[in-house]
XYZ file of C-alpha atoms in Angstrom:
207
model
C 18.659 124.394 73.440
C 17.237 127.007 71.114
C 15.188 129.928 72.376
C 11.948 128.867 70.664
C 11.908 125.429 72.286
C 12.737 126.966 75.654
C 9.765 129.335 75.389
C 7.427 126.422 74.627
C 8.400 124.508 77.758
C 6.371 124.732 80.955
C 7.951 125.971 84.169
C 8.237 122.430 85.569
C 9.823 121.211 82.322
C 12.361 124.028 82.501
C 13.242 123.057 86.082
C 13.718 119.402 85.105
C 15.868 120.339 82.121
C 17.955 122.750 84.193
C 18.611 120.148 86.903
C 19.498 117.477 84.341
C 21.852 119.775 82.453
C 23.485 121.654 85.353
C 22.857 119.228 88.232
C 26.441 117.994 88.666
C 27.843 121.520 88.479
C 25.384 122.721 91.111
C 26.273 119.855 93.456
C 30.007 120.559 93.084
C 29.527 124.264 93.773
C 27.287 123.644 96.792
C 29.690 121.089 98.291
C 32.659 123.398 97.713
C 30.905 126.311 99.412
C 29.911 124.065 102.334
C 33.496 122.862 102.791
C 34.891 126.406 102.673
C 32.328 127.659 105.183
C 33.079 124.713 107.456
C 36.809 125.452 107.367
C 36.212 129.127 108.103
C 33.921 128.237 110.991
C 36.465 125.780 112.403
C 39.234 128.360 112.176
C 37.141 131.051 113.823
C 36.020 128.704 116.580
C 39.597 127.630 117.263
C 40.671 131.244 117.507
C 37.806 132.084 119.839
C 38.542 129.104 122.076
C 42.164 130.109 122.406
C 43.716 126.883 121.131
C 47.447 126.435 121.621
C 49.751 124.041 119.792
C 53.115 123.136 121.282
C 55.744 120.751 119.926
C 58.628 119.402 122.004
C 61.813 117.569 121.028
C 63.838 116.236 123.961
C 65.355 113.091 125.412
C 61.986 111.531 126.069
C 60.855 113.135 129.302
C 58.110 115.161 127.659
C 56.524 112.132 126.016
C 55.538 111.050 129.517
C 54.468 114.531 130.546
C 52.646 115.716 127.432
C 49.191 114.819 128.746
C 49.885 116.664 131.985
C 51.093 119.689 130.016
C 47.961 119.602 127.869
C 45.667 119.591 130.891
C 47.534 122.378 132.686
C 47.783 124.670 129.664
C 44.173 124.067 128.622
C 43.079 125.303 132.048
C 45.556 128.168 131.907
C 44.309 129.544 128.577
C 40.677 128.462 128.997
C 40.933 126.700 125.672
C 42.315 123.533 124.181
C 46.045 122.831 124.220
C 47.790 120.245 122.094
C 51.264 119.122 123.161
C 53.155 116.738 120.887
C 56.463 115.395 122.211
C 59.171 113.554 120.292
C 62.407 111.823 121.325
C 65.490 113.466 119.841
C 67.608 110.290 119.595
C 64.926 108.237 117.855
C 65.037 108.378 114.034
C 61.297 107.804 113.604
C 60.526 110.489 116.172
C 62.938 112.907 114.483
C 61.253 112.369 111.122
C 57.813 112.840 112.659
C 59.015 115.998 114.413
C 60.364 117.417 111.150
C 57.161 116.638 109.245
C 54.995 118.159 111.968
C 57.204 121.216 112.159
C 56.853 122.009 108.471
C 53.286 120.866 107.883
C 51.309 122.278 110.799
C 50.489 125.663 112.252
C 52.269 125.672 115.600
C 52.568 128.296 118.319
C 55.529 127.237 120.437
C 58.469 124.903 119.947
C 60.795 123.490 122.624
C 63.969 121.849 121.355
C 67.753 121.543 121.850
C 69.971 124.472 120.883
C 71.127 122.900 117.609
C 67.589 122.454 116.282
C 66.471 125.844 117.579
C 69.368 127.540 115.781
C 68.475 125.760 112.546
C 64.879 126.971 112.864
C 66.046 130.526 113.497
C 68.401 130.415 110.501
C 65.592 129.495 108.102
C 63.283 132.170 109.529
C 60.922 129.811 111.341
C 61.151 131.586 114.706
C 60.044 135.088 115.616
C 62.806 137.370 116.934
C 62.515 139.361 120.134
C 60.209 142.353 119.853
C 59.860 144.533 122.974
C 56.422 145.623 121.775
C 55.245 142.321 120.335
C 54.257 138.830 121.408
C 57.892 137.908 122.125
C 58.324 140.797 124.557
C 58.530 138.292 127.438
C 62.030 137.357 126.223
C 63.129 140.588 127.885
C 62.183 139.182 131.296
C 65.115 136.766 131.282
C 68.861 137.267 131.838
C 71.146 137.546 128.834
C 72.844 134.227 129.533
C 69.557 132.398 128.900
C 68.863 134.072 125.566
C 69.736 132.483 122.243
C 71.062 135.186 119.926
C 72.002 135.079 116.254
C 73.165 137.585 113.665
C 70.374 139.480 112.016
C 69.970 139.280 108.257
C 71.420 142.776 107.822
C 74.485 141.700 109.868
C 74.317 144.925 111.846
C 73.238 143.405 115.150
C 72.248 140.214 116.891
C 68.665 139.265 117.594
C 67.164 137.015 120.255
C 65.188 134.066 118.897
C 64.595 131.869 121.943
C 64.930 131.568 125.709
C 66.833 128.838 127.514
C 65.504 127.051 130.589
C 66.792 127.827 134.053
C 67.544 124.772 136.169
C 64.650 125.710 138.452
C 62.095 126.148 135.673
C 59.025 123.912 135.594
C 60.182 122.255 132.385
C 63.640 121.311 133.732
C 62.233 120.200 137.080
C 59.763 117.926 135.299
C 62.550 116.492 133.153
C 64.559 115.591 136.246
C 61.537 113.970 137.871
C 60.997 111.914 134.721
C 64.616 110.736 134.904
C 65.971 112.718 131.951
C 68.505 115.492 132.365
C 68.079 117.800 129.392
C 70.825 120.262 128.478
C 70.728 123.398 126.346
C 66.984 123.332 125.773
C 65.222 126.429 124.416
C 61.698 127.647 123.829
C 60.721 129.811 120.862
C 57.661 131.266 119.139
C 57.001 130.204 115.554
C 56.048 132.366 112.590
C 53.167 129.918 111.951
C 51.529 130.641 115.296
C 47.729 130.634 115.475
C 47.123 132.237 118.839
C 48.999 135.411 119.772
C 46.867 136.086 122.854
C 48.098 133.128 124.899
C 51.691 132.828 123.700
C 53.266 134.583 126.680
C 51.347 132.827 129.460
C 51.954 129.443 127.826
C 55.702 130.051 127.405
C 55.974 131.298 130.992
C 54.225 128.161 132.195
C 57.283 126.201 131.033
C 59.890 128.839 131.912
C 58.897 129.860 135.420
C 59.432 127.919 138.631
């Protein structure tokens, strides 16, 4: 539109023309902003609530116990816990576990030694840090710690903690009729809630 014709239009005519010409663009921009704000709000609310996401791969015991774990941990952290459990000898469960592991933001993973080592090798698990959120690893004896060579090959680092026979997790497995061996718990690099990592991990590790 040329400037002369624009100047001859009334205010209402200008509004109508503007909406007709830019209407779709305005709608797209408004919807995009609304979606972004909604995502930010959801993320902030989740952080404030203290949500905790845990994924478990074992012989099947935890599939029966996952709801109980969710209730207990939700009360423990005064937030909302999500516990997803998969059976390690079931192909469909293994595929679902792998997809969930790589697609979602997770705080804690419980799995057999082989899978835990693979996660540590690809950098998915946080190493022990005496001043960080994995400082609780230092509470457990050396024989329960899973260690691997550091990337600089100068020393070993701890990436997970094994379960004592008297731990809550192992006791629950026995009660569910599944004897799990060489199971470990680790903290992921994709964690969303640092504040409740330790108390949640200790829930599984302690008697």
